[in-house]
XYZ file of C-alpha atoms in Angstrom:
738
model
C -0.027 0.221 -0.298
C 2.495 2.351 0.893
C 4.339 1.498 -2.719
C 1.057 2.527 -4.650
C 0.413 5.938 -2.856
C 4.062 6.851 -2.952
C 3.970 6.046 -6.626
C 0.451 7.759 -7.541
C 2.015 11.051 -5.584
C 5.248 10.948 -7.572
C 3.195 10.065 -11.104
C 0.452 13.213 -10.224
C 3.335 15.535 -9.123
C 5.508 14.829 -11.777
C 2.186 14.756 -14.704
C 1.376 18.447 -12.852
C 4.671 19.626 -13.565
C 4.527 18.917 -17.266
C 1.132 19.918 -17.818
C 0.299 23.218 -20.081
C -2.540 25.536 -19.456
C -3.995 28.406 -21.240
C -4.347 31.751 -19.042
C -6.417 34.374 -19.556
C -9.131 37.196 -18.857
C -12.888 37.460 -19.258
C -14.214 40.858 -19.791
C -17.799 43.163 -20.510
C -17.656 46.916 -22.060
C -19.262 49.064 -20.457
C -20.884 52.288 -21.690
C -18.049 54.144 -20.784
C -15.962 51.821 -23.364
C -14.104 49.988 -20.061
C -13.373 46.613 -19.308
C -15.140 45.135 -16.375
C -14.435 41.600 -15.532
C -16.723 39.003 -15.306
C -16.802 37.090 -12.629
C -17.539 32.768 -12.370
C -17.732 32.575 -16.590
C -17.596 29.229 -17.586
C -14.463 28.083 -19.630
C -13.919 24.682 -21.056
C -12.926 22.333 -23.866
C -15.844 21.415 -26.628
C -16.311 17.618 -26.190
C -14.471 17.270 -22.846
C -15.257 18.344 -19.017
C -12.146 20.084 -18.613
C -13.163 23.357 -17.454
C -12.931 25.646 -14.887
C -14.591 29.747 -14.346
C -13.000 32.952 -13.605
C -12.422 34.520 -10.986
C -13.148 38.017 -8.663
C -10.959 39.606 -11.650
C -12.289 37.513 -14.870
C -8.827 35.759 -14.934
C -9.149 32.138 -15.590
C -6.068 29.216 -15.681
C -7.314 26.020 -17.814
C -5.172 23.015 -18.685
C -4.709 22.319 -22.175
C -6.292 19.386 -23.567
C -4.792 16.673 -26.500
C -7.495 17.401 -29.078
C -7.470 18.691 -32.901
C -8.543 21.302 -32.906
C -8.793 22.118 -29.487
C -12.216 24.249 -29.481
C -12.193 27.012 -25.891
C -15.780 27.814 -25.317
C -16.498 30.653 -23.014
C -19.852 31.386 -22.015
C -21.930 33.874 -18.918
C -25.815 33.597 -18.466
C -27.410 36.666 -20.540
C -23.937 36.717 -22.820
C -23.764 35.641 -26.151
C -21.245 32.761 -25.863
C -18.014 32.209 -27.500
C -16.547 29.252 -29.528
C -12.889 29.709 -31.177
C -10.233 27.645 -31.825
C -6.824 27.773 -29.932
C -3.200 27.717 -32.339
C -1.452 24.977 -29.584
C 1.546 27.767 -29.399
C -1.645 30.665 -27.782
C -0.447 30.510 -24.017
C -2.322 33.641 -22.688
C -5.617 35.149 -24.390
C -8.566 37.780 -24.021
C -11.818 37.141 -24.231
C -14.377 40.425 -24.605
C -18.150 39.062 -23.935
C -21.418 40.877 -25.221
C -24.655 41.206 -23.779
C -27.385 38.945 -25.417
C -30.092 41.022 -26.836
C -32.699 38.407 -27.734
C -32.402 36.167 -24.181
C -36.167 35.587 -23.247
C -37.398 35.313 -19.366
C -36.929 31.908 -18.426
C -38.325 30.680 -15.277
C -36.602 27.639 -14.257
C -38.248 25.134 -11.816
C -37.397 21.963 -9.930
C -37.681 19.780 -7.078
C -34.871 19.010 -4.462
C -34.193 15.349 -4.544
C -34.671 13.769 -1.413
C -31.772 11.594 -1.690
C -28.987 11.605 -4.081
C -25.279 10.577 -4.679
C -22.539 13.298 -4.449
C -20.638 13.135 -7.942
C -18.316 15.447 -6.528
C -16.593 13.318 -3.823
C -14.225 10.747 -4.748
C -15.916 8.303 -1.790
C -19.096 6.571 -2.346
C -21.429 8.941 -0.253
C -25.159 9.099 -0.425
C -26.825 11.762 1.387
C -29.939 11.197 2.510
C -31.993 14.463 3.267
C -34.873 15.595 5.457
C -37.086 15.060 2.466
C -36.338 11.809 2.336
C -36.212 11.725 6.705
C -39.827 12.988 6.826
C -41.079 9.771 4.470
C -41.258 7.872 7.704
C -42.284 7.917 11.599
C -38.377 8.677 12.165
C -38.545 9.293 15.384
C -34.920 9.047 15.720
C -31.605 7.544 14.048
C -32.415 3.845 14.060
C -35.680 4.806 12.280
C -34.197 6.924 9.734
C -33.180 4.031 7.143
C -36.625 2.390 6.363
C -35.707 3.961 2.800
C -32.153 3.069 2.506
C -30.971 -0.217 0.565
C -27.264 -0.151 1.984
C -28.200 0.036 5.904
C -30.069 -2.561 7.786
C -31.167 -2.090 11.228
C -32.574 -4.679 13.300
C -33.563 -5.279 16.793
C -30.599 -7.067 19.200
C -32.705 -9.200 21.197
C -36.556 -9.472 22.151
C -36.580 -7.606 25.678
C -34.448 -4.171 25.615
C -35.648 -2.643 22.780
C -31.510 -2.191 21.454
C -30.946 -1.729 17.683
C -27.937 -1.703 15.464
C -27.623 -0.710 12.174
C -25.800 -3.102 9.647
C -23.498 -2.242 6.797
C -22.339 -3.946 3.883
C -23.349 -7.422 5.749
C -21.541 -6.393 9.103
C -22.427 -4.507 12.539
C -22.779 -1.312 12.986
C -19.646 -2.051 15.422
C -17.555 -1.242 12.179
C -19.104 1.994 10.861
C -17.898 5.065 12.276
C -20.888 6.859 13.369
C -20.079 10.828 13.363
C -21.695 14.552 14.641
C -20.994 16.992 12.414
C -17.566 15.104 11.322
C -17.288 14.309 15.423
C -16.667 10.787 16.360
C -20.292 10.100 18.365
C -22.047 6.884 19.558
C -19.228 4.130 20.055
C -18.345 2.171 23.153
C -20.801 2.152 26.235
C -23.361 4.451 23.657
C -23.125 1.438 20.976
C -25.978 -0.583 22.392
C -28.787 2.028 22.508
C -26.966 5.192 20.527
C -29.192 4.929 17.763
C -31.761 5.984 19.779
C -30.326 8.980 21.103
C -30.082 10.869 18.247
C -34.337 12.403 17.666
C -35.358 12.214 14.098
C -36.563 15.805 13.809
C -33.272 16.726 14.465
C -31.290 16.121 11.816
C -31.052 17.448 8.578
C -29.362 15.528 6.336
C -26.941 12.033 6.855
C -24.248 10.666 4.989
C -23.864 7.247 4.548
C -20.130 6.961 2.904
C -19.263 2.933 2.113
C -15.776 1.619 2.089
C -12.699 2.831 3.287
C -13.409 6.408 4.679
C -11.389 9.672 4.789
C -8.355 9.584 7.618
C -9.065 12.767 8.822
C -11.535 11.717 11.095
C -9.664 9.226 12.305
C -9.046 4.889 11.569
C -12.195 3.600 13.168
C -14.207 3.126 10.244
C -14.017 -0.422 8.705
C -16.915 -0.339 6.383
C -17.752 3.041 6.178
C -18.726 6.500 8.248
C -22.081 7.982 8.751
C -22.585 11.612 9.230
C -25.135 13.367 10.600
C -25.616 16.589 9.750
C -28.134 18.434 12.875
C -30.442 21.959 12.668
C -27.947 24.987 13.094
C -28.822 28.349 14.703
C -28.825 30.161 11.188
C -30.797 27.745 9.915
C -33.955 29.420 8.034
C -36.309 27.569 10.475
C -36.758 29.580 13.454
C -39.339 27.364 15.220
C -40.374 23.641 14.611
C -43.109 21.576 16.710
C -43.467 18.180 16.515
C -45.947 15.783 18.167
C -46.586 11.703 17.349
C -48.268 9.184 18.817
C -48.558 5.254 17.707
C -51.074 2.244 18.437
C -47.983 1.024 20.406
C -48.402 3.657 23.127
C -45.395 5.607 22.390
C -45.176 9.622 22.452
C -42.759 11.691 20.707
C -42.553 15.373 21.120
C -40.041 17.828 19.563
C -39.443 21.488 19.817
C -36.767 23.809 18.048
C -36.357 27.623 18.594
C -33.566 29.917 17.115
C -32.291 33.507 17.393
C -29.940 35.830 15.764
C -28.633 37.931 19.190
C -26.959 40.128 17.082
C -25.251 40.054 13.523
C -22.306 37.653 14.665
C -23.554 35.611 16.861
C -27.099 33.341 16.990
C -28.351 30.312 19.253
C -30.540 27.465 19.285
C -32.319 25.130 21.495
C -33.328 21.607 20.520
C -35.779 19.777 23.007
C -37.055 16.139 22.632
C -38.978 13.602 24.935
C -40.804 10.284 24.523
C -42.309 8.067 26.618
C -44.118 4.502 26.094
C -45.080 3.658 29.726
C -48.018 0.972 28.831
C -46.685 -2.467 28.510
C -47.754 -4.834 25.575
C -47.768 -8.561 24.821
C -49.210 -9.472 21.407
C -47.877 -12.629 21.514
C -48.842 -13.637 25.447
C -45.212 -14.915 26.201
C -45.291 -12.995 29.734
C -42.600 -10.426 28.279
C -43.119 -7.193 27.086
C -42.885 -6.668 23.573
C -41.078 -3.735 24.345
C -39.731 -2.031 27.181
C -41.261 1.370 28.568
C -38.889 4.044 27.553
C -39.108 7.813 28.726
C -36.252 10.470 27.696
C -35.413 13.688 28.061
C -32.721 14.959 25.522
C -31.782 18.822 25.124
C -28.891 20.540 23.247
C -28.650 24.090 23.096
C -25.752 25.738 20.639
C -24.200 28.554 19.474
C -22.855 29.910 16.503
C -20.608 32.802 16.107
C -19.502 34.346 12.122
C -16.925 36.841 12.725
C -17.172 37.970 8.621
C -13.316 38.628 9.049
C -12.257 35.013 8.262
C -13.338 33.113 11.531
C -16.066 31.319 12.606
C -16.982 29.101 16.046
C -19.531 26.958 16.509
C -20.021 25.120 20.377
C -22.840 23.836 22.516
C -23.997 21.520 25.000
C -26.058 17.996 24.982
C -27.877 16.534 27.927
C -29.908 13.208 28.312
C -31.500 11.059 30.553
C -33.190 7.988 29.435
C -35.085 5.005 31.238
C -36.050 1.676 30.146
C -37.976 -0.458 32.521
C -39.004 -4.230 30.374
C -39.326 -7.789 31.228
C -41.843 -9.652 32.531
C -45.457 -7.597 32.932
C -46.479 -7.791 36.489
C -49.895 -9.538 35.602
C -48.301 -12.468 33.452
C -46.174 -13.764 36.290
C -48.489 -14.883 38.763
C -49.278 -17.719 35.625
C -45.663 -18.953 35.051
C -44.696 -21.131 37.485
C -41.501 -19.850 38.365
C -40.066 -20.791 40.841
C -39.114 -17.554 42.229
C -41.314 -14.873 44.157
C -40.328 -11.748 41.752
C -40.891 -11.246 37.465
C -38.242 -11.204 35.509
C -37.005 -7.015 35.120
C -35.033 -5.281 32.682
C -33.940 -1.933 34.207
C -31.468 0.233 32.236
C -31.027 3.631 33.150
C -28.549 5.886 31.262
C -26.975 9.296 31.380
C -25.090 11.555 29.287
C -22.986 14.719 28.304
C -21.517 16.785 26.036
C -19.816 19.703 25.027
C -18.063 20.583 21.535
C -16.534 23.171 19.649
C -15.628 23.915 16.209
C -13.440 26.737 15.387
C -12.585 27.653 12.373
C -10.673 30.688 10.085
C -10.097 31.401 6.646
C -7.078 33.322 5.754
C -7.394 35.986 3.928
C -4.613 36.737 1.815
C -4.936 33.043 0.912
C -8.427 32.182 0.128
C -7.565 28.753 -0.595
C -6.070 28.196 3.167
C -7.749 27.358 6.280
C -7.057 26.223 9.875
C -9.822 24.541 11.964
C -9.941 22.699 15.377
C -12.712 20.215 16.814
C -12.976 19.960 21.161
C -15.560 17.172 22.288
C -16.206 15.953 25.783
C -18.420 13.393 26.186
C -19.586 11.688 29.833
C -21.377 8.191 29.713
C -22.971 6.152 32.611
C -25.360 3.434 32.389
C -26.744 0.937 35.158
C -28.339 -2.024 33.666
C -29.592 -4.759 35.318
C -31.222 -8.194 33.306
C -32.622 -10.700 35.835
C -30.166 -11.846 37.947
C -27.581 -9.955 36.089
C -26.035 -6.906 36.273
C -23.620 -4.690 34.508
C -22.781 -0.779 35.281
C -20.738 1.422 33.153
C -18.927 4.588 32.981
C -17.495 6.260 29.903
C -14.716 9.544 29.518
C -13.956 10.521 26.271
C -12.177 13.279 25.433
C -11.436 14.237 20.994
C -9.653 16.816 19.972
C -8.840 17.323 16.095
C -6.931 20.153 14.490
C -6.788 20.501 10.912
C -4.909 22.325 8.236
C -6.214 22.900 4.571
C -4.562 24.615 1.497
C -5.261 23.925 -2.246
C -3.709 25.044 -5.206
C -5.078 28.424 -7.153
C -5.972 26.191 -9.698
C -7.229 23.409 -7.700
C -5.672 20.795 -9.428
C -3.567 19.967 -6.095
C -4.858 19.858 -1.934
C -3.984 18.552 0.854
C -5.439 18.120 4.655
C -2.692 18.011 7.672
C -3.582 17.440 10.835
C -3.210 15.710 14.132
C -5.621 14.500 16.753
C -5.825 13.256 19.983
C -8.413 10.700 21.597
C -8.950 9.977 25.546
C -10.905 7.243 26.495
C -11.670 5.401 30.228
C -13.438 3.517 30.819
C -14.939 1.437 34.862
C -17.552 -0.973 33.705
C -17.917 -3.830 36.392
C -20.216 -7.064 35.475
C -21.874 -9.577 37.829
C -19.536 -7.977 40.567
C -16.055 -8.098 38.697
C -14.390 -4.953 37.596
C -12.819 -4.256 34.450
C -11.293 -0.925 33.180
C -8.939 0.526 31.061
C -7.921 3.765 29.937
C -6.459 4.788 26.007
C -4.826 7.132 24.956
C -4.310 7.959 20.919
C -2.561 10.654 19.775
C -2.101 10.519 15.881
C -1.297 12.670 12.861
C -2.649 12.328 9.252
C -2.180 13.870 5.835
C -4.731 13.641 2.757
C -4.094 14.368 -0.536
C -6.415 14.793 -3.407
C -5.220 15.094 -6.890
C -7.808 16.277 -9.779
C -5.941 17.588 -12.869
C -9.299 18.125 -14.444
C -13.365 17.390 -14.475
C -12.558 13.479 -14.922
C -9.857 12.397 -12.349
C -9.668 12.428 -8.803
C -7.128 10.942 -6.657
C -7.399 10.705 -3.139
C -4.376 8.697 -1.035
C -4.365 9.226 2.691
C -2.255 7.787 5.627
C -2.430 8.268 9.459
C -0.087 6.985 12.186
C -2.073 6.851 15.704
C -0.103 5.899 18.592
C -1.887 3.738 21.017
C -0.719 3.242 24.959
C -2.368 -0.145 24.789
C -2.126 -1.691 21.531
C 1.404 -0.160 20.123
C 1.042 2.167 16.361
C -1.486 1.761 14.094
C -0.287 2.725 10.751
C -3.827 3.363 8.843
C -3.502 3.847 4.393
C -6.318 4.820 2.423
C -7.022 5.277 -1.248
C -9.649 6.574 -3.360
C -9.892 6.813 -7.418
C -12.873 8.527 -9.039
C -12.637 8.493 -12.660
C -15.420 10.205 -15.025
C -15.650 8.499 -18.259
C -18.459 10.778 -19.294
C -20.403 12.678 -17.801
C -22.751 10.333 -16.849
C -20.794 7.805 -15.753
C -19.100 7.614 -12.803
C -16.115 5.007 -11.410
C -15.015 4.755 -8.116
C -12.582 2.510 -6.435
C -11.057 2.681 -2.776
C -9.013 0.875 -0.627
C -8.071 0.636 3.297
C -7.245 -0.267 6.801
C -9.503 0.452 9.382
C -9.086 -0.768 13.398
C -10.860 -0.597 16.477
C -11.058 -1.142 20.258
C -13.259 -4.037 21.469
C -15.546 -2.872 24.412
C -16.496 -6.980 25.313
C -19.226 -6.210 27.400
C -21.326 -3.112 25.808
C -21.211 -4.731 22.869
C -22.695 -7.795 23.546
C -25.227 -6.583 26.849
C -27.838 -8.693 23.543
C -26.185 -11.495 25.627
C -26.953 -10.557 29.039
C -30.750 -11.350 28.109
C -30.183 -15.202 28.562
C -28.829 -17.928 30.237
C -25.684 -18.130 28.359
C -22.192 -18.212 30.155
C -19.891 -15.369 29.320
C -16.615 -16.984 28.361
C -13.740 -15.449 27.550
C -10.871 -17.370 26.075
C -8.604 -14.848 25.085
C -8.631 -11.354 26.602
C -10.064 -8.974 23.638
C -7.731 -6.259 22.671
C -8.536 -4.883 19.244
C -9.421 -5.667 15.843
C -7.928 -5.076 12.133
C -9.624 -5.478 8.527
C -8.673 -4.166 5.300
C -11.558 -3.117 3.132
C -12.087 -2.070 -1.032
C -14.777 -1.316 -3.015
C -15.577 -0.883 -6.509
C -19.192 1.704 -7.567
C -20.189 2.679 -10.626
C -22.981 5.231 -11.173
C -24.094 5.308 -14.707
C -27.396 8.243 -15.374
C -29.425 7.444 -18.712
C -31.853 9.739 -20.442
C -35.162 7.847 -20.468
C -38.160 9.578 -22.084
C -36.525 12.923 -21.024
C -36.112 12.018 -17.675
C -32.776 10.823 -15.833
C -32.782 7.162 -14.779
C -29.472 6.670 -12.305
C -28.273 3.088 -12.201
C -25.778 2.582 -9.250
C -23.852 -1.119 -9.093
C -21.224 -1.649 -6.061
C -19.089 -3.865 -5.016
C -17.370 -4.311 -1.095
C -15.360 -6.749 0.480
C -14.057 -6.849 4.120
C -10.985 -9.322 5.088
C -10.476 -9.243 8.846
C -6.393 -9.689 9.962
C -7.843 -9.772 13.765
C -11.116 -10.098 14.888
C -12.648 -11.172 18.327
C -14.813 -13.773 17.598
C -18.718 -13.806 19.186
C -19.578 -17.703 19.447
C -22.761 -18.717 20.106
C -22.532 -21.573 17.682
C -20.122 -23.739 19.695
C -22.298 -24.360 22.889
C -26.104 -22.967 23.057
C -25.389 -22.751 26.875
C -22.191 -20.689 26.410
C -21.209 -17.107 24.375
C -17.200 -17.733 23.442
C -14.874 -14.698 22.986
C -11.568 -15.664 21.509
C -9.159 -14.385 18.712
C -9.694 -15.382 15.081
C -7.976 -18.577 13.732
C -8.953 -18.654 10.357
C -10.920 -16.342 8.261
C -13.406 -14.173 8.528
C -14.648 -11.325 5.231
C -17.504 -9.934 3.515
C -18.764 -9.974 0.498
C -21.403 -7.252 -0.673
C -23.160 -6.796 -3.980
C -25.551 -4.291 -4.866
C -27.504 -2.628 -7.754
C -29.906 0.534 -7.341
C -32.280 2.010 -9.622
C -33.659 5.357 -9.329
C -36.288 7.134 -11.519
C -39.146 9.356 -11.922
C -41.178 8.037 -14.885
C -43.755 11.074 -14.334
C -43.605 14.118 -12.597
C -43.991 14.158 -8.801
C -43.193 10.283 -9.233
C -39.870 8.925 -7.271
C -39.612 5.127 -7.721
C -36.307 3.280 -6.715
C -35.363 -0.137 -6.091
C -32.357 -2.042 -5.270
C -31.387 -5.301 -4.648
C -28.351 -6.777 -2.368
C -26.912 -10.345 -1.491
C -24.514 -10.886 0.745
C -21.931 -12.968 1.978
C -20.580 -13.132 5.684
C -18.395 -16.049 6.494
C -16.081 -16.364 9.843
C -14.042 -19.008 11.237
C -16.219 -20.765 14.468
C -13.614 -22.713 15.817
C -12.376 -24.941 13.155
C -16.010 -24.249 10.316
C -16.028 -21.760 8.655
C -19.954 -20.720 9.012
C -22.247 -17.867 7.616
C -22.657 -15.122 9.603
C -26.174 -15.716 11.839
C -29.271 -13.772 12.704
C -28.100 -12.176 9.078
C -30.372 -12.121 5.787
C -28.387 -13.251 2.703
C -30.254 -10.640 0.337
C -32.653 -7.847 0.436
C -34.628 -6.038 -2.367
C -36.299 -3.246 -1.868
C -38.782 -0.661 -3.484
C -39.729 2.867 -2.687
C -42.780 4.520 -4.209
C -43.182 8.678 -3.385
C -45.876 10.415 -4.968
C -46.479 14.251 -4.628
C -49.699 16.223 -5.972
C -48.779 19.535 -7.544
C -47.763 22.317 -5.127
C -46.759 19.210 -2.852
C -49.962 19.314 -0.905
C -50.269 15.703 -0.051
C -47.631 13.360 -0.229
C -48.067 9.733 -0.427
C -44.725 7.245 0.245
C -44.249 3.020 1.164
C -41.786 1.365 0.835
C -41.818 -2.379 0.398
C -38.738 -4.380 1.595
C -38.295 -8.044 1.011
C -35.719 -9.422 3.925
C -33.850 -13.236 2.832
C -33.474 -16.186 4.809
C -30.472 -16.961 7.117
C -29.145 -19.280 9.338
C -30.033 -19.545 12.823
C -27.478 -20.993 15.654
C -27.991 -24.753 16.506
C -30.629 -25.641 19.527
C -30.363 -28.886 19.388
C -28.592 -29.181 22.781
C -31.401 -27.844 24.422
C -34.734 -29.981 25.296
C -37.590 -30.234 22.229
C -39.585 -27.672 23.309
C -37.102 -25.131 23.408
C -35.733 -25.822 20.256
C -36.042 -23.703 17.152
C -35.063 -24.649 13.307
C -31.863 -23.771 12.236
C -32.736 -21.656 9.167
C -35.271 -18.857 9.203
C -37.581 -17.866 5.779
C -37.511 -14.588 3.738
C -40.196 -12.170 4.975
C -41.958 -9.135 3.767
C -42.427 -5.630 4.727
C -44.583 -2.583 4.348
C -44.594 0.464 5.389
C -46.881 3.449 4.250
C -47.659 7.156 5.313
C -50.015 10.315 3.517
C -48.934 13.607 4.506
C -51.351 16.776 3.843
C -49.176 20.235 3.895
C -51.913 22.772 5.218
C -49.466 26.097 5.006
C -46.393 25.829 7.605
C -48.069 22.550 8.880
C -47.990 19.246 8.451
C -50.452 16.448 9.123
C -49.423 13.051 8.683
C -50.829 9.182 9.189
C -48.962 6.137 8.511
C -48.492 2.512 9.038
C -45.408 0.337 9.939
C -45.009 -3.473 9.433
C -48.771 -4.210 7.256
C -47.865 -7.612 6.182
C -48.370 -7.945 10.198
C -45.188 -10.299 10.722
C -43.538 -11.588 13.205
C -41.118 -13.714 14.692
C -42.229 -16.746 15.942
C -41.682 -17.264 19.594
C -38.888 -15.038 19.441
C -37.968 -15.856 23.781
C -36.152 -19.729 23.828
C -37.718 -20.571 27.813
C -39.912 -17.433 28.078
C -41.890 -19.708 30.870
C -38.832 -20.030 32.685
C -36.302 -17.059 32.947
C -34.240 -18.123 35.494
C -33.413 -21.148 34.487
C -30.715 -22.918 31.768
C -32.400 -22.751 28.763
C -33.425 -18.568 28.591
C -32.276 -16.995 25.758
C -33.781 -13.735 24.158
C -31.134 -12.851 21.588
C -31.557 -15.478 19.028
C -33.641 -12.447 17.155
C -33.673 -12.212 13.280
C -36.942 -10.174 12.118
C -39.728 -8.416 13.353
C -41.117 -8.199 17.088
C -44.071 -5.978 16.868
C -46.967 -6.331 14.672
C -48.184 -3.818 12.247
C -48.321 -0.189 13.911
C -50.877 2.651 13.316
C -49.458 6.293 13.952
C -50.343 9.908 13.579
C -48.590 13.295 14.144
C -48.386 16.928 13.361
C -45.420 19.017 12.216
C -45.889 22.755 12.325
C -42.383 24.701 10.846
C -42.073 28.655 11.030
C -39.238 30.682 8.793
């Protein structure tokens, strides 16, 4: 990898040094006969994507191309375009544009895309906008991927309500989650963290697959998910949302923003949700979902100096209580030998502060420096039946970045250094575990983009871990535009992550399995490689987007979580053999008629690992997924209709043959269909919406093994592969004032 990066650097530097360019100025002649620079004029070579725009002095510097003859095109809205053949020996030129007297009034109308591929980014990045988030209930981050083919979300067990994402067929633990480019929801927050991000707070979610940028750390193996929150200087001044479901879940959100003066603005984001009624639709004596009570508050500020300096800072406070397990009414009929029901109590407190500061140098408009600071405190106290877990995590994060690029935008570089400190204090079943991790690091990322066709982004970072030594993280991204409608991307890179054994496997506490630690967990290491092809095709004067991709993840070092070797144990040991994931996906997006958006996607995943001496398919995960989403809006968007049809493929269930017959399960699960739908009516600045989830009412049969004897030897609520809840109806109201 080092050789590849060094070779690319040498090739790009030598290529740029040999490149010839055409320099010039574009003017108009005013009434006084004087030259007036035209800013932002488009200058490009005909038949290519090699082009640029003029700066504030009307100046441009354009790389010459090897075409015969080279035709230069100069265009500016409202002016007559110019085409001219440029002799090979010509290096400088002045161009005068004249006003187009025949130009008629042009009215441009359009509808913003609800999700799209960032065609300028060398990484494969899909942006999910707030418009897309409104197509489903989206009470929190875990419900934000209903209409997304790349990201799966599933329950981790049948009793705690914990959810986890999956990207490229692997657990969300291998996906780095960022809040405005600040790492978050890691460590102790990985179990319930998806519920800590209210849906109405988000303006967009960017999903980057495969090797990510080295700027944000080494922890992304399968990709990054970056969340953007509403900001104090957004157009929206006031927002209110209330949501109620047939499963007795209530959500309330309120935002308010104000400008204190020309430089300073502030905003408060408030969230509360309640679920206080116990439901047991499958009559197994356990609540289908725990009763949850959460309060979440953010106060953020923004300072804009208009002289190059900008700062954003804020604080977040959250408190959550989860109460689950057996219902009091059903306990008396279970015949349990103990005198109390199986209870689940999870109390979480979370506090976070952040600051982002940046300065753009006046004398070098392409040069800036930024400093990110973040501190988090997360405390969790959990009781599941007779088992208890306590965790306390304190994290400090800082990242210093320096960015600059050349005037012609061919070369850009980001340099920086970071420092992360994590202090963990955990106790499980009376045993105390603690560790302190500190890791200073340095990184560099170089971007070479000689034209609009090719972009090469090699990056490297070194992190010096106090417990595990030096981590060397090379990554490479390449983007090539065959033409304006065809984009090929390739990526390769390494990732690492520390293992938090108990907090990441809290779902197995909801069972009678014994924790058997054969090898003490340390860190995991993997390579990820990917190819992505995006093609735009004009079909009936409308754009059809086709995206095809393949990603592979190979683990060099991994902590195996083995629930196959013994039905009464969950074993933890170092990988001895192979562990890999192959992910294939194709997606189509098209608008067959005005205001009707249709997407269709199919994904196949092959994930295998050595469990003991056997290479087995990853358990409890679907091998394939097919998704179709349909959205329609009436004229002026008075009514919105949204629906999604998700077919989840079958998969493997770990063997339960060691159990008594009544507690045994099949060794595979079938494919199942999940349908969601929503109708929204817009009335001025108010939206009223009505929706339904899981319209097929498909539920996993008997999700809890030995639910009638939760303190016995065979109890297991962790064998979850499908929905636990049946059909859910919800209604909500949104009010947004600009």
